[in-house]
């Protein structure tokens, strides 16, 4: 029997490709070419499965042109690059890569919070420019982290990981806002208290965003929300571009309406709003919150296991639209 055909849309670990090749006829992309939507469509015309990262858009137009496609396996926990409704309508399964990146991503959220509050990159740039000639009492004085109030918007697995780090590692008072309240057991486990969004924005010293992107969460933080925050507060976005109105944030940073921001994700990335590049009080990183080799390998292997699980054994590990399995 011939093997099912799959496309691995981006360059990936050779060992993950090797595992996939044992089960599939694999079209790989180790040159890491970025396919246009039309190129992706053409390459998927005869494929039963695709291994995607957050960069490939799977929508109704593509699905209509790819009748053989049965599964799209995302190497990411977020899946806003998938039109899940269109996939379900076409009987195409979507899978994501949750859990394996939770603690690594929470580590990075905290790293960005620390770097932002304590002005790590801003002061390093100053030193590298050769401007450090003497010590002074208020040089690069930042915002306190330990004992301060940590406000988390989006209390899924990663949000909970950040809450635990804040509460147990840094003695922070943790408040959170989420679509639904956590169980009393989970709240106790994270030492976190549920509050309304407005109360969180008004009282947090550090606001961390970890909500999934959707039309409903677009610009969760814009000019009105930034206006509610303390002038000494920091804002950290490790969620998705589009959760924050980047243009409004650049204005708030320039006018010191908030103290600083740390951003790993951007509207329209890899482009970054030009005004964010010129304000000093922002730490900018290129969407690397899950980037340790150990975690990225686990994410890649989970995406591969979803392809193997579904196309070979009929049992995916982390389905997004299980209705497709029941049909
Ligand atoms: C991915 C992410 O590395 O998992 C996610 O949702 O944002 C990152 O961990 C990125 O989306 C590439 O797939």
Tab-separated table of N, CA, C and O and ligand atoms in Angstrom, residues 52-55 74-80 97 101 105 238-240 265 287-291 296 299, ligand 1:
chain	number	residue	atom	x	y	z
A	52	UNK	N	2.111	22.323	10.001
A	52	UNK	CA	2.223	23.783	9.896
A	52	UNK	C	2.871	24.367	11.152
A	52	UNK	O	2.909	23.730	12.204
A	53	UNK	N	3.335	25.611	11.016
A	53	UNK	CA	3.699	26.417	12.187
A	53	UNK	C	2.681	27.560	12.194
A	53	UNK	O	1.778	27.570	11.362
A	54	UNK	N	2.861	28.515	13.079
A	54	UNK	CA	1.897	29.617	13.121
A	54	UNK	C	1.873	30.451	11.842
A	54	UNK	O	0.983	31.278	11.650
A	55	UNK	N	2.827	30.243	10.935
A	55	UNK	CA	2.948	31.124	9.755
A	55	UNK	C	2.019	30.760	8.601
A	55	UNK	O	1.848	31.560	7.682
A	74	UNK	N	-0.665	21.696	13.755
A	74	UNK	CA	0.069	22.931	14.040
A	74	UNK	C	1.133	22.682	15.098
A	74	UNK	O	0.855	22.093	16.148
A	75	UNK	N	2.353	23.154	14.841
A	75	UNK	CA	3.414	23.070	15.845
A	75	UNK	C	3.356	24.339	16.697
A	75	UNK	O	4.275	25.141	16.732
A	76	UNK	N	2.236	24.544	17.361
A	76	UNK	CA	2.012	25.723	18.203
A	76	UNK	C	0.786	25.426	19.048
A	76	UNK	O	-0.090	24.675	18.609
A	77	UNK	N	0.736	26.030	20.229
A	77	UNK	CA	-0.485	25.867	21.023
A	77	UNK	C	-1.576	26.780	20.472
A	77	UNK	O	-2.742	26.405	20.412
A	78	UNK	N	-1.185	27.974	20.012
A	78	UNK	CA	-2.143	28.893	19.399
A	78	UNK	C	-2.497	28.397	18.011
A	78	UNK	O	-1.665	27.776	17.340
A	79	UNK	N	-3.728	28.665	17.571
A	79	UNK	CA	-4.118	28.161	16.241
A	79	UNK	C	-4.971	29.187	15.503
A	79	UNK	O	-5.871	28.834	14.752
A	80	UNK	N	-4.653	30.474	15.709
A	80	UNK	CA	-5.407	31.513	15.013
A	80	UNK	C	-5.057	31.580	13.525
A	80	UNK	O	-5.684	32.319	12.781
A	97	UNK	N	-0.441	22.045	19.600
A	97	UNK	CA	0.629	21.428	20.409
A	97	UNK	C	0.648	22.026	21.818
A	97	UNK	O	1.531	22.824	22.151
A	101	UNK	N	4.844	23.024	25.984
A	101	UNK	CA	5.550	24.311	25.999
A	101	UNK	C	5.178	25.176	27.203
A	101	UNK	O	5.701	26.275	27.362
A	105	UNK	N	7.338	28.504	28.264
A	105	UNK	CA	6.744	29.787	27.874
A	105	UNK	C	6.501	30.661	29.106
A	105	UNK	O	6.712	31.875	29.071
A	238	UNK	N	2.934	38.146	25.721
A	238	UNK	CA	3.509	36.923	25.130
A	238	UNK	C	2.395	36.117	24.461
A	238	UNK	O	2.562	34.930	24.186
A	239	UNK	N	1.245	36.782	24.215
A	239	UNK	CA	0.084	36.043	23.701
A	239	UNK	C	0.113	35.980	22.174
A	239	UNK	O	0.565	34.980	21.595
A	240	UNK	N	-0.371	37.017	21.524
A	240	UNK	CA	-0.389	37.108	20.062
A	240	UNK	C	-0.402	38.569	19.675
A	240	UNK	O	-0.953	39.406	20.414
A	265	UNK	N	5.393	39.440	20.804
A	265	UNK	CA	4.497	39.240	19.652
A	265	UNK	C	3.968	40.596	19.193
A	265	UNK	O	3.827	41.513	20.001
A	287	UNK	N	9.236	36.727	18.966
A	287	UNK	CA	8.336	35.570	19.149
A	287	UNK	C	9.123	34.307	19.526
A	287	UNK	O	9.103	33.306	18.798
A	288	UNK	N	9.810	34.391	20.675
A	288	UNK	CA	10.682	33.276	21.072
A	288	UNK	C	10.279	32.657	22.410
A	288	UNK	O	11.065	31.914	23.011
A	289	UNK	N	9.057	32.930	22.885
A	289	UNK	CA	8.705	32.484	24.240
A	289	UNK	C	8.836	30.972	24.427
A	289	UNK	O	9.177	30.507	25.512
A	290	UNK	N	8.595	30.188	23.387
A	290	UNK	CA	8.703	28.727	23.546
A	290	UNK	C	10.060	28.203	23.070
A	290	UNK	O	10.254	26.981	22.974
A	291	UNK	N	10.989	29.120	22.777
A	291	UNK	CA	12.215	28.700	22.089
A	291	UNK	C	13.324	28.185	23.004
A	291	UNK	O	14.272	28.896	23.328
A	296	UNK	N	10.997	23.025	21.667
A	296	UNK	CA	10.633	23.057	20.247
A	296	UNK	C	10.618	21.635	19.672
A	296	UNK	O	9.773	21.305	18.847
A	299	UNK	N	7.419	20.054	20.785
A	299	UNK	CA	6.284	20.598	20.006
A	299	UNK	C	6.235	19.955	18.616
A	299	UNK	O	5.175	19.571	18.127
B	1	LIG	C1	5.272	28.961	18.336
B	1	LIG	C2	3.471	30.034	19.774
B	1	LIG	O1	6.633	28.821	18.381
B	1	LIG	O2	2.755	27.882	20.413
B	1	LIG	C3	2.430	29.026	20.072
B	1	LIG	O3	1.238	29.364	19.990
B	1	LIG	O4	3.193	31.176	19.669
B	1	LIG	C4	4.899	29.616	19.630
B	1	LIG	O5	5.198	28.762	20.682
B	1	LIG	C5	4.934	29.724	17.094
B	1	LIG	O6	3.556	29.948	16.985
B	1	LIG	C6	5.400	28.986	15.833
B	1	LIG	O7	4.661	27.837	15.582
